[in-house]
PDB file of C-alpha atoms and ligand atoms in Angstrom:
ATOM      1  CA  UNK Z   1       0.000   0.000   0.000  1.00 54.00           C
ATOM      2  CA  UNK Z   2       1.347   3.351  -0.591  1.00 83.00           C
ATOM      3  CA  UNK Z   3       1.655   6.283   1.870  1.00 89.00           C
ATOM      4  CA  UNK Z   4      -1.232   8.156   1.330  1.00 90.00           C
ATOM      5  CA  UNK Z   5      -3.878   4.741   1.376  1.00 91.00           C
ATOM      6  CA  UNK Z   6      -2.323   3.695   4.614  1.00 93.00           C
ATOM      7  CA  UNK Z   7      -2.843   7.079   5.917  1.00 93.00           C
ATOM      8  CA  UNK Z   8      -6.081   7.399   4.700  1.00 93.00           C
ATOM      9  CA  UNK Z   9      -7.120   3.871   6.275  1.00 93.00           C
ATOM     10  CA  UNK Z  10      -5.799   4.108   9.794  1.00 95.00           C
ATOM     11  CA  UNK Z  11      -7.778   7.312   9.501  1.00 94.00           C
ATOM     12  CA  UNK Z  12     -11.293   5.742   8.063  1.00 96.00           C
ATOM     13  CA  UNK Z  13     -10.444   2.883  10.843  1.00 95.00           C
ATOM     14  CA  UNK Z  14     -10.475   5.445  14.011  1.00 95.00           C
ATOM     15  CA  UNK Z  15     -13.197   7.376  12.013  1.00 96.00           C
ATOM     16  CA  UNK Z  16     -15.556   4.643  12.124  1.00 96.00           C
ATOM     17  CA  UNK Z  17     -14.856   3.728  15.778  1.00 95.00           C
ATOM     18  CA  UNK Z  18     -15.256   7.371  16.379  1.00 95.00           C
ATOM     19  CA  UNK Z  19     -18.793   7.534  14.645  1.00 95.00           C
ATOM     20  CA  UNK Z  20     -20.236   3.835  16.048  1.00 94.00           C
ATOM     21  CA  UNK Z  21     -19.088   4.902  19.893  1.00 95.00           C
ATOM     22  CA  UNK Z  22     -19.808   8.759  19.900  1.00 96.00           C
ATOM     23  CA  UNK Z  23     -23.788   9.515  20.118  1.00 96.00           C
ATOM     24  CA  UNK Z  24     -22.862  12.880  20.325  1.00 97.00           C
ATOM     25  CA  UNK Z  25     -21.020  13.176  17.040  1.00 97.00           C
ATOM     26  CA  UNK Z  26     -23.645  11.381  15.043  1.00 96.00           C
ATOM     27  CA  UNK Z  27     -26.022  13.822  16.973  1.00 97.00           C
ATOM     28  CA  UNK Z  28     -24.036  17.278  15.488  1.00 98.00           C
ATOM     29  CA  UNK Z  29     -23.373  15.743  12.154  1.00 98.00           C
ATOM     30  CA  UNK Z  30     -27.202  14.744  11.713  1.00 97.00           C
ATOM     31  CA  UNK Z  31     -28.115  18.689  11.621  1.00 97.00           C
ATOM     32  CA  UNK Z  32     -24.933  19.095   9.553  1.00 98.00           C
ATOM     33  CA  UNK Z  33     -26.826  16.797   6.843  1.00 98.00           C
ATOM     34  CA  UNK Z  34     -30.383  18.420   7.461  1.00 97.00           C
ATOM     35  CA  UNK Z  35     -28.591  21.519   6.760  1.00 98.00           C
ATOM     36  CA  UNK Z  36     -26.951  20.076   3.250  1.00 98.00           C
ATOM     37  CA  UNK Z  37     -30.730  18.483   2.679  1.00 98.00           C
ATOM     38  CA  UNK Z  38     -32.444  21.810   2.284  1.00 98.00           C
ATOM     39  CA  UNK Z  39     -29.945  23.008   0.078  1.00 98.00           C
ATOM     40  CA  UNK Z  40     -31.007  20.356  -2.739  1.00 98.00           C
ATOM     41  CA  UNK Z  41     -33.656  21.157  -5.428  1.00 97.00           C
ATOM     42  CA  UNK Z  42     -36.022  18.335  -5.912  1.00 96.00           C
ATOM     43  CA  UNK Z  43     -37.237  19.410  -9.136  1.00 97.00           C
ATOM     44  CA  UNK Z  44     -33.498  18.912 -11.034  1.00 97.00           C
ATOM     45  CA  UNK Z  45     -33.498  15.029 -12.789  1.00 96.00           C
ATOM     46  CA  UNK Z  46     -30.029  13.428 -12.363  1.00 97.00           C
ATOM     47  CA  UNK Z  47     -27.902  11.529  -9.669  1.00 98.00           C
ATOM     48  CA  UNK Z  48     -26.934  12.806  -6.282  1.00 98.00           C
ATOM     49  CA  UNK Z  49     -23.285  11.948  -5.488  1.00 98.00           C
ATOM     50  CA  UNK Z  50     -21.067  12.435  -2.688  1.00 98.00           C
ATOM     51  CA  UNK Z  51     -17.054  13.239  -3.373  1.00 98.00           C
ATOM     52  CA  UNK Z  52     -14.913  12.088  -1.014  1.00 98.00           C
ATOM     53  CA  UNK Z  53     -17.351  10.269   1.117  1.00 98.00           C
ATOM     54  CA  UNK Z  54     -14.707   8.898   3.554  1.00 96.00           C
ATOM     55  CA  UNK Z  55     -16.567   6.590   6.189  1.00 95.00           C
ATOM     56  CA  UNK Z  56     -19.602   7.609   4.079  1.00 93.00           C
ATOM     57  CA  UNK Z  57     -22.117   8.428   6.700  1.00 95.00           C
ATOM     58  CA  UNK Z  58     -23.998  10.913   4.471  1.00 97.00           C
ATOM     59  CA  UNK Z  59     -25.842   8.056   2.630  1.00 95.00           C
ATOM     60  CA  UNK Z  60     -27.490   7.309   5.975  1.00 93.00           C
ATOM     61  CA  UNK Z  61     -29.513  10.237   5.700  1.00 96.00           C
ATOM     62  CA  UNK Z  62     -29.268  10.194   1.720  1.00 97.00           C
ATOM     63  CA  UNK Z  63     -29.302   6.848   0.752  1.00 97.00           C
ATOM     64  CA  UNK Z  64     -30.002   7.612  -3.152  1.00 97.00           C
ATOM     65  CA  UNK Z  65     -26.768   9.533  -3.106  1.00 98.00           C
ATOM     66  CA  UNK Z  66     -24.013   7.810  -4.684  1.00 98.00           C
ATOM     67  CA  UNK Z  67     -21.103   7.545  -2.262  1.00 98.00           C
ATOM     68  CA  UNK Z  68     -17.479   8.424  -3.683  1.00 98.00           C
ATOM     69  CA  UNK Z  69     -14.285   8.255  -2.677  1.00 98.00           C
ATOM     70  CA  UNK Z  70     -10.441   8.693  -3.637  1.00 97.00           C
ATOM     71  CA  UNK Z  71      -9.561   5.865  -1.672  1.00 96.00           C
ATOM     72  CA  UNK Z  72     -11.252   2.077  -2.398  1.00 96.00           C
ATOM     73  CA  UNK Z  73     -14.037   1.145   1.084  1.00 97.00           C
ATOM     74  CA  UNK Z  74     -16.332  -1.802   1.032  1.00 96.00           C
ATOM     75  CA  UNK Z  75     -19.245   0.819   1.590  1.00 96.00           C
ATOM     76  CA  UNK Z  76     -18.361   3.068  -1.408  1.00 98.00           C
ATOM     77  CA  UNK Z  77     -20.247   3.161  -4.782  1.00 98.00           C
ATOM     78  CA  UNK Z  78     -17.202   4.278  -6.638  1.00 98.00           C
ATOM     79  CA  UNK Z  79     -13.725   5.129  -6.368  1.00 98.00           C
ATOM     80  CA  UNK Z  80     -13.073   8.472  -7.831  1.00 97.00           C
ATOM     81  CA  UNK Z  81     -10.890  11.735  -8.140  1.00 98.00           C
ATOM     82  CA  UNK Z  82     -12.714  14.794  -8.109  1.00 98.00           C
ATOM     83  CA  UNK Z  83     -10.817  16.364 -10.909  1.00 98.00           C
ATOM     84  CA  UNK Z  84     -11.517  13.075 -13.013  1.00 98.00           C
ATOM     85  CA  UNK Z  85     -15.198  11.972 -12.134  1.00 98.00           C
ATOM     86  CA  UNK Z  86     -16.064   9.072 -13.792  1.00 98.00           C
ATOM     87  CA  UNK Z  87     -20.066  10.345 -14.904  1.00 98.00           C
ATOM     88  CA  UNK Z  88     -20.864  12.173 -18.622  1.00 98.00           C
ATOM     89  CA  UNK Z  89     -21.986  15.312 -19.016  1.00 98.00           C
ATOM     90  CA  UNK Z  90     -24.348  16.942 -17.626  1.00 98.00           C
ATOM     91  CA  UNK Z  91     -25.758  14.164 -15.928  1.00 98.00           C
ATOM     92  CA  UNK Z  92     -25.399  14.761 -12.284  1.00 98.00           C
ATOM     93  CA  UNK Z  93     -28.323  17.138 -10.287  1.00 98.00           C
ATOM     94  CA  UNK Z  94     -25.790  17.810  -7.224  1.00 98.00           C
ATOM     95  CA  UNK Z  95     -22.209  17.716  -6.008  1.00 98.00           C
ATOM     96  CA  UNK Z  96     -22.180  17.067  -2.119  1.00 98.00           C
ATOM     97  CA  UNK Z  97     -18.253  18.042  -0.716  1.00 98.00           C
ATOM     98  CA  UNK Z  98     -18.320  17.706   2.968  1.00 98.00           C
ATOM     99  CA  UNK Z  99     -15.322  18.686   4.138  1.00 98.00           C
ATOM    100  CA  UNK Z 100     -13.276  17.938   1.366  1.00 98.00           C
ATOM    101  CA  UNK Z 101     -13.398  21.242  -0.640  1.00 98.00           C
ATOM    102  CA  UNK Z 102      -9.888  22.045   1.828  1.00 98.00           C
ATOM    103  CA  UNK Z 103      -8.297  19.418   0.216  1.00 98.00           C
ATOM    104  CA  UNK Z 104      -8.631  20.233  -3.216  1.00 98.00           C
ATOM    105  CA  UNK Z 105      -5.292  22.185  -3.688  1.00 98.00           C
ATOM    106  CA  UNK Z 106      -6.381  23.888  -7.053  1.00 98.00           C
ATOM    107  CA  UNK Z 107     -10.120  24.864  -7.041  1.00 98.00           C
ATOM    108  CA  UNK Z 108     -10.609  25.690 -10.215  1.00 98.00           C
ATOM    109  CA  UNK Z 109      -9.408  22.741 -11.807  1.00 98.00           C
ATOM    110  CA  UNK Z 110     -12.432  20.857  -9.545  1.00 98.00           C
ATOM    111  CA  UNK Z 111     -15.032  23.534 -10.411  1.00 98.00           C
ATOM    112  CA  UNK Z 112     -14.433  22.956 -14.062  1.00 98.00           C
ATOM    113  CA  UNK Z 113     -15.036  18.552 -14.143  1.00 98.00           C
ATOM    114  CA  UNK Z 114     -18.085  19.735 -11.818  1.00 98.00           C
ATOM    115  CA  UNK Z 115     -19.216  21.752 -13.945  1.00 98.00           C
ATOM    116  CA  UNK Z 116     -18.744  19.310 -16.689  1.00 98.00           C
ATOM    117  CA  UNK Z 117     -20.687  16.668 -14.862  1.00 98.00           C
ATOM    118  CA  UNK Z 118     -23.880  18.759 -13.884  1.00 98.00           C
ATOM    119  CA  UNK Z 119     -26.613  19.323 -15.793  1.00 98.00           C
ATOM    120  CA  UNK Z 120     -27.903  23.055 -16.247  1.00 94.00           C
ATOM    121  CA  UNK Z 121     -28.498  24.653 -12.389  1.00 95.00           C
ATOM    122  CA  UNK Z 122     -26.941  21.442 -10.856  1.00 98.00           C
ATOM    123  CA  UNK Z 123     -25.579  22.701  -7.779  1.00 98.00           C
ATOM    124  CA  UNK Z 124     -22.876  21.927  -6.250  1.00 98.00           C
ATOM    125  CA  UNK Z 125     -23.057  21.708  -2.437  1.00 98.00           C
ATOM    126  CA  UNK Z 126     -19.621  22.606   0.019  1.00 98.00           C
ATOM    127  CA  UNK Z 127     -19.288  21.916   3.647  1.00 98.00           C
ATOM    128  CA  UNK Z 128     -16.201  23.179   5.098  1.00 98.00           C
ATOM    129  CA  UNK Z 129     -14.581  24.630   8.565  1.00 98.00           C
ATOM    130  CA  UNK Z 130     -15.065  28.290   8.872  1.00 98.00           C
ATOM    131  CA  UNK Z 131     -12.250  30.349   9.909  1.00 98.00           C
ATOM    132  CA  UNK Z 132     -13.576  33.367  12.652  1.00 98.00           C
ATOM    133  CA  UNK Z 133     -11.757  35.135  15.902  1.00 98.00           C
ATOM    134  CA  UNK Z 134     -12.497  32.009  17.682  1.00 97.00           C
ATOM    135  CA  UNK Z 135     -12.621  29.035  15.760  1.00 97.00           C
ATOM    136  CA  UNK Z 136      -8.836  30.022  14.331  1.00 98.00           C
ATOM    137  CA  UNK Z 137      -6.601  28.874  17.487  1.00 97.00           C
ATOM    138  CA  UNK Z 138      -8.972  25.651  18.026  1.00 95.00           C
ATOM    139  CA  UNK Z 139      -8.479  24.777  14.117  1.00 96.00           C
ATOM    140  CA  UNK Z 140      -4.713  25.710  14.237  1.00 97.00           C
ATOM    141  CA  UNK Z 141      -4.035  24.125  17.243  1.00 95.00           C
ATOM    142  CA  UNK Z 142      -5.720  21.348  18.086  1.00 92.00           C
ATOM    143  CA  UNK Z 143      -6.855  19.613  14.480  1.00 91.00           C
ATOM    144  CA  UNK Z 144      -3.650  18.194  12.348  1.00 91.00           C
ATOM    145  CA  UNK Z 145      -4.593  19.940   8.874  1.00 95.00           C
ATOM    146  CA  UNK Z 146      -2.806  23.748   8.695  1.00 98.00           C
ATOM    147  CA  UNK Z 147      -5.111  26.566   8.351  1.00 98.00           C
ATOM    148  CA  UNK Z 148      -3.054  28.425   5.411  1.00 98.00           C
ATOM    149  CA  UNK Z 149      -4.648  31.452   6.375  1.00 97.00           C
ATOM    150  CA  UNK Z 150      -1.872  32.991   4.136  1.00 96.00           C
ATOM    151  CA  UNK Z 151      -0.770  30.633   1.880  1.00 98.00           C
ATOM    152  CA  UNK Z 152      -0.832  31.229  -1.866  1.00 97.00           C
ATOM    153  CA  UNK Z 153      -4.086  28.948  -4.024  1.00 97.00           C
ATOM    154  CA  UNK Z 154      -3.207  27.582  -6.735  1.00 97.00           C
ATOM    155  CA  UNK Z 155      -6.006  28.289  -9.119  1.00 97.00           C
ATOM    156  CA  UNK Z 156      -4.509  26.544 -12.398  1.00 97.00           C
ATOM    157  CA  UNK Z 157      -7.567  24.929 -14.380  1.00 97.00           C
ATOM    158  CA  UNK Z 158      -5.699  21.579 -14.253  1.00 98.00           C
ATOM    159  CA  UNK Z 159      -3.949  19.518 -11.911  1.00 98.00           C
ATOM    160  CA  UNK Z 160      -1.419  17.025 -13.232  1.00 97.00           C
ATOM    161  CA  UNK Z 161      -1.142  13.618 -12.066  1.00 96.00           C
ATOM    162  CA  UNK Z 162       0.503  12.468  -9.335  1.00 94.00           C
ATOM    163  CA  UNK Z 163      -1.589  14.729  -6.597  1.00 95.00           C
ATOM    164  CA  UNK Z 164      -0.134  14.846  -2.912  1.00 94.00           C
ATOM    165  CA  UNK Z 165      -1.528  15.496  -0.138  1.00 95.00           C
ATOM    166  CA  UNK Z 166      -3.028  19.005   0.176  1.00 98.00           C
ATOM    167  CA  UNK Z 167      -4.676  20.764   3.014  1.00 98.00           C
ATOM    168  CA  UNK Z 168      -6.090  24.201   3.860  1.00 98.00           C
ATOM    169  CA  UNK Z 169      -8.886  24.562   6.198  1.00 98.00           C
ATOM    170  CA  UNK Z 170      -8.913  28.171   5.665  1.00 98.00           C
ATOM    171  CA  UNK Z 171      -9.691  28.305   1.879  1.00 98.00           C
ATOM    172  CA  UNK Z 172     -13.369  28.087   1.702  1.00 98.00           C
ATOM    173  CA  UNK Z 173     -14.078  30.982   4.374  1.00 98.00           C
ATOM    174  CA  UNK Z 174     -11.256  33.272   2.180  1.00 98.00           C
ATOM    175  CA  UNK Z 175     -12.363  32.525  -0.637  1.00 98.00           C
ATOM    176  CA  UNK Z 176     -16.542  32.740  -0.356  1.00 98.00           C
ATOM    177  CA  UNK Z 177     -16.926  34.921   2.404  1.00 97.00           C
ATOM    178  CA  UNK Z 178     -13.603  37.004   2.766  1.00 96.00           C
ATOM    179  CA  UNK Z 179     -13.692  36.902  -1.157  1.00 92.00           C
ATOM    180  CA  UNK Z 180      -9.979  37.205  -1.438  1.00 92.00           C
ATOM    181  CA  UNK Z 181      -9.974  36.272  -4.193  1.00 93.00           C
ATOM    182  CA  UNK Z 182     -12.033  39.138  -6.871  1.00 91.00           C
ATOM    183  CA  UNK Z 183     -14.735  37.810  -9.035  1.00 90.00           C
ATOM    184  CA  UNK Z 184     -14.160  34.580  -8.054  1.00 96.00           C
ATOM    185  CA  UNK Z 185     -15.323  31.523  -8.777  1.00 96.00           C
ATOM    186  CA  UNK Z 186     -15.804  32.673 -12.546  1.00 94.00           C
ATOM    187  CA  UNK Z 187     -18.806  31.516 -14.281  1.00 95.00           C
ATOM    188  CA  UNK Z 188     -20.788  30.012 -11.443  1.00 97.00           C
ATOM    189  CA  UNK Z 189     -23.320  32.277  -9.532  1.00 96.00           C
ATOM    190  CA  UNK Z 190     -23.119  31.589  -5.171  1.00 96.00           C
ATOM    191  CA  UNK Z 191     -26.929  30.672  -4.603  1.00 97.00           C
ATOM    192  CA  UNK Z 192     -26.205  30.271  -0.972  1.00 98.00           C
ATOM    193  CA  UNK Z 193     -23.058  30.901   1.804  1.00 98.00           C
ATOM    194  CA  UNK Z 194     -24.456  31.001   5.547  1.00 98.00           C
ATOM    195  CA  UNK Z 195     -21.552  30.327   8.406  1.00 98.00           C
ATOM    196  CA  UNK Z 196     -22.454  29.515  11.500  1.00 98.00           C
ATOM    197  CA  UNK Z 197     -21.496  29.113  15.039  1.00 98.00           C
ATOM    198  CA  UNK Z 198     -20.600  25.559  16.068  1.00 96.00           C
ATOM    199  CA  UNK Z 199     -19.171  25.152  19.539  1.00 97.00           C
ATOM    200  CA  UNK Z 200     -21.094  21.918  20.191  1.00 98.00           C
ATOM    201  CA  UNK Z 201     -19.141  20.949  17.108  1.00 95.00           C
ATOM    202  CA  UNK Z 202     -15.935  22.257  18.648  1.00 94.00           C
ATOM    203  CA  UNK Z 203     -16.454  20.661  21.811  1.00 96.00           C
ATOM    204  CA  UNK Z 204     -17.309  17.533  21.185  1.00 96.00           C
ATOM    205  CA  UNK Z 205     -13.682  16.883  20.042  1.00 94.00           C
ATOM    206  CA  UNK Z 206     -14.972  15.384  16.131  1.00 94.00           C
ATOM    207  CA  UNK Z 207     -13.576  12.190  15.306  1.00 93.00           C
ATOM    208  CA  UNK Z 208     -10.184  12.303  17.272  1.00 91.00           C
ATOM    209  CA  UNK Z 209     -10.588  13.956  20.392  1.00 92.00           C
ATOM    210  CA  UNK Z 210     -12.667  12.876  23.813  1.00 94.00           C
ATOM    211  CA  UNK Z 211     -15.804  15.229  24.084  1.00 96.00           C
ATOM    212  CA  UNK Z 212     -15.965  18.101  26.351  1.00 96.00           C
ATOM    213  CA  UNK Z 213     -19.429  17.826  27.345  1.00 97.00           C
ATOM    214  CA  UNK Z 214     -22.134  14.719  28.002  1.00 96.00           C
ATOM    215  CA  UNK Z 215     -24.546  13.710  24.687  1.00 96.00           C
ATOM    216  CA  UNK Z 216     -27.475  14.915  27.222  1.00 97.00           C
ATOM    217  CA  UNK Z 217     -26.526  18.732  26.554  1.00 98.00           C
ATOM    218  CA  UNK Z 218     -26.297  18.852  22.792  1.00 98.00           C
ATOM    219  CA  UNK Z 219     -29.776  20.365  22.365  1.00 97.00           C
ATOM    220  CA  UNK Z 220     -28.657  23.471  24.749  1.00 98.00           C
ATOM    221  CA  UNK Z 221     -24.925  24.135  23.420  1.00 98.00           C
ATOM    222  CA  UNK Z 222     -27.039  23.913  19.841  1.00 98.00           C
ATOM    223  CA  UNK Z 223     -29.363  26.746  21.102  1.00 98.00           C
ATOM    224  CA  UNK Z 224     -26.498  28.629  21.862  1.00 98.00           C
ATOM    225  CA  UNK Z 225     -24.803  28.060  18.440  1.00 98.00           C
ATOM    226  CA  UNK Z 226     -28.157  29.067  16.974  1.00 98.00           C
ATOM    227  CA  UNK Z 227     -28.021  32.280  18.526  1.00 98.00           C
ATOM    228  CA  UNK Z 228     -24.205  32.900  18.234  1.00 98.00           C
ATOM    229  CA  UNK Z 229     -24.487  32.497  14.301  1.00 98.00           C
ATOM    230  CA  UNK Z 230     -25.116  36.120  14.254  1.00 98.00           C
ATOM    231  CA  UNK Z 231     -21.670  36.893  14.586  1.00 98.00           C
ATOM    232  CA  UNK Z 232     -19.836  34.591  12.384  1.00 98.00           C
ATOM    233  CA  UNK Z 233     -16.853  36.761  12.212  1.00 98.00           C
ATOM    234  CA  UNK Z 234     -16.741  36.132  16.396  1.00 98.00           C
ATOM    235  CA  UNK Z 235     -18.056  32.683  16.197  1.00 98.00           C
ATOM    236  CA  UNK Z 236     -18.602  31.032  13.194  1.00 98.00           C
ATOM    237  CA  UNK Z 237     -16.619  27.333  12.910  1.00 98.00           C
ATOM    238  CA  UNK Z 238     -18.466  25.484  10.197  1.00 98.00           C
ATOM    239  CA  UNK Z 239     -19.740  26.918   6.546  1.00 98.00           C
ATOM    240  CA  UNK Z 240     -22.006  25.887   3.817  1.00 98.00           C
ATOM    241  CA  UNK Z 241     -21.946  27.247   0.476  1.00 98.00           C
ATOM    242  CA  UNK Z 242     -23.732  26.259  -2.462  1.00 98.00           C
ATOM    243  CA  UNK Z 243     -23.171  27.168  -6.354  1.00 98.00           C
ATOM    244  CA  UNK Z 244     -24.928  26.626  -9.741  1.00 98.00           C
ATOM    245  CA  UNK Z 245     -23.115  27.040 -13.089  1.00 97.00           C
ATOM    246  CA  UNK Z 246     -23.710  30.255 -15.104  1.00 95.00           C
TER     247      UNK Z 246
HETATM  248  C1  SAM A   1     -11.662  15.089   5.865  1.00 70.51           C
HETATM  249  S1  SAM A   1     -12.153  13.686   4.939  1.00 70.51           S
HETATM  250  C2  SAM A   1     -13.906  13.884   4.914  1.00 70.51           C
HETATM  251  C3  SAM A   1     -14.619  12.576   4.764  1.00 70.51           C
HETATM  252  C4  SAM A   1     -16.153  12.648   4.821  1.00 70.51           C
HETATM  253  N1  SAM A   1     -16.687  13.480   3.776  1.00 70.51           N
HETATM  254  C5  SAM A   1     -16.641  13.078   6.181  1.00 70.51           C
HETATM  255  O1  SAM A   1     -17.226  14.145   6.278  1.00 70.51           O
HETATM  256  O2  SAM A   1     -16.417  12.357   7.156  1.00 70.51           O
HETATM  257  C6  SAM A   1     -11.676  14.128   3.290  1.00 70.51           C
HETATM  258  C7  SAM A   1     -11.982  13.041   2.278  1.00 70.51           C
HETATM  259  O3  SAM A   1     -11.772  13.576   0.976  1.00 70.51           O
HETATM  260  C8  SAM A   1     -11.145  12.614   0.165  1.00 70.51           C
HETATM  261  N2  SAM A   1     -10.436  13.325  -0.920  1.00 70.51           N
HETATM  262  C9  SAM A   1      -9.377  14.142  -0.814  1.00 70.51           C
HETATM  263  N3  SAM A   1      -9.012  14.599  -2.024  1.00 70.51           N
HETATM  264  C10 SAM A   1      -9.892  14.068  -2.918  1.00 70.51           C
HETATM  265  C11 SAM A   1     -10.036  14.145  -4.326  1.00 70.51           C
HETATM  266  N4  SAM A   1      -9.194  14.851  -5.089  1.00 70.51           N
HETATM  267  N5  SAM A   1     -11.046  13.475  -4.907  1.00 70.51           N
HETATM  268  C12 SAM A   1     -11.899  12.721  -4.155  1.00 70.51           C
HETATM  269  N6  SAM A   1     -11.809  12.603  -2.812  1.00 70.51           N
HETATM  270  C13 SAM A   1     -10.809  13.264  -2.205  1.00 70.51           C
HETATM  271  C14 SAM A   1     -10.235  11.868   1.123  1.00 70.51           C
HETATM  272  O4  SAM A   1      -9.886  10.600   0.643  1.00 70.51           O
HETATM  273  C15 SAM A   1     -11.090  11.830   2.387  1.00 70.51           C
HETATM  274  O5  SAM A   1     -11.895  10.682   2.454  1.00 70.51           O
END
C-alpha cells in the first residue's frame, strides 16, 4: 500500500470507531446533513453523489446519493478523483463536498469537471470549517490539517497527475466569504453561503478527540450556536456554500 492509502485507512479505521461509539457526534453531524438536505432542489433530474465520502455516513440520511471516494471502502459506490469523475456530461443534479473542498489544492481545476458533470443549475453543495476570531486557534491548534490562512491557491484549471496530499482549512471561508480572491469563482453564480457558530461541534472533540461535554446537553450548546451564528466573524466554525453554473 502506498503512503497516502495507509494514511487514509488508519484514519477511516479510528473514524468509524469514532462515529459507532460517539452519540454525540452522530447527533451534530445529523443537523450538519439536514442543513446540506435543504440546500437540494427536488425538481433537477439526475444523480446525487457524494465526493470524497470517507466513512460515508452521508448516505445514511441520503441513501439515493451515490457515495465516492479517492480511496477504495467496502461501503463506497465508486472510487473516484474529483478532478476526473467518472459520470458524462451533464448528468449529475448535485455535487455534495463535505469537508473535502480544503483538500482540493487547485479549485478551479475541480469547479471545471463539476461543472462538466452537472446538468444546467446542478448545484454543487460545500461543507467546510469556517475560519472566525475564535474558531482560528482551536483549528490551528488542536486539528492536524494547517489553516493556510496565508498561503498562496493555486487556481490553475488543471492539476497534473501524481496529486499529494493538500490541506487548507482556511480556503473556503477566504475565498466565499472574505472573497480574497475578486470575481471569483468565474462563471458560477453563489446561490447560498451562511456560516455559523458551532461550539457543540468544537467541543465535542470530532472524530479524534474525547468530548468536552455529556450527549445529554447537545440540544442546549445547539441553542447557543443558533443564537451565536449572528456573529460569524466572532463565532462562526463550520460553513455551507452552495453554487450553480452560469
Ligand atoms: C476530511 S475527509 C472527509 C470525509 C467525509 N466526507 C466526512 O465528512 O467524514 C476528506 C476526504 O476527501 C477525500 N479526498 C481528498 N481529495 C480528494 C479528491 N481529489 N477526490 C476525491 N476525494 C478526495 C479523502 O480521501 C477523504 O476521504
Amino acid at each position: 500500500m502506498n503512503t497516502q492509502l495507509t494514511q487514509h485507512q488508519t484514519e477511516i479505521r479510528s473514524n468509524l470507531r469514532a462515529w459507532q461509539n460517539k452519540p454525540l457526534l452522530r447527533g451534530i453531524y445529523s443537523g450538519f446533513y439536514r442543513r446540506i438536505m435543504g440546500l437540494l432542489d427536488p425538481k433537477l433530474a439526475g444523480r446525487i453523489v457524494e465526493i470524497g465520502s470517507g466513512v460515508g455516513n452521508l448516505k445514511s440520511h441520503l441513501p439515493q446519493s451515490i457515495s465516492t471516494d479517492l480511496f477504495p471502502n467496502p461501503w463506497l459506490d465508486a472510487v473516484c478523483d474529483g478532478y476526473e469523475l467518472p459520470f458524462v456530461n451533464g448528468s449529475l443534479s448535485h455535487l455534495i463536498l463535505f469537508d473535502v473542498f480544503h483538500h482540493l489544492r487547485a479549485p478551479n481545476a475541480f469547479l471545471g469537471e463539476a461543472r462538466r458533470v452537472l446538468t444546467r443549475q446542478g448545484r454543487l453543495i460545500l461543507f467546510e470549517p469556517y475560519i472566525s476570531w475564535s474558531s482560528f486557534p482551536v483549528y490551528a491548534l488542536f486539528h492536524h490539517e494547517p489553516v493556510a490562512w496565508q498561503a498562496a491557491i493555486n487556481f490553475a484549471e488543471s492539476l497534473p497527475r501524481p496529486r499529494d496530499y493538500y490541506a487548507a482549512q482556511g480556503n473556503a471561508t477566504r475565498l466565499f466569504f472574505r472573497h480574497q480572491t475578486r470575481d471569483w469563482p468565474s462563471g458560477w453564480s453563489l446561490v447560498h453561503t451562511e456560516a455559523f457558530a458551532g461550539f457543540s461541534y468544537l467541543f465535542s472533540g470530532g472524530f479524534s478527540k474525547p468530548a468536552f461535554y455529556p450527549a445529554r446537553l447537545l440540544p442546549g450548546i445547539e441553542r447557543l450556536d443558533r443564537a451565536l451564528s449572528r456573529w460569524p466573524g466572532l463565532f462562526g466554525a463550520r460553513c455551507l456554500v452552495a453554487l450553480q453554473p452560469l
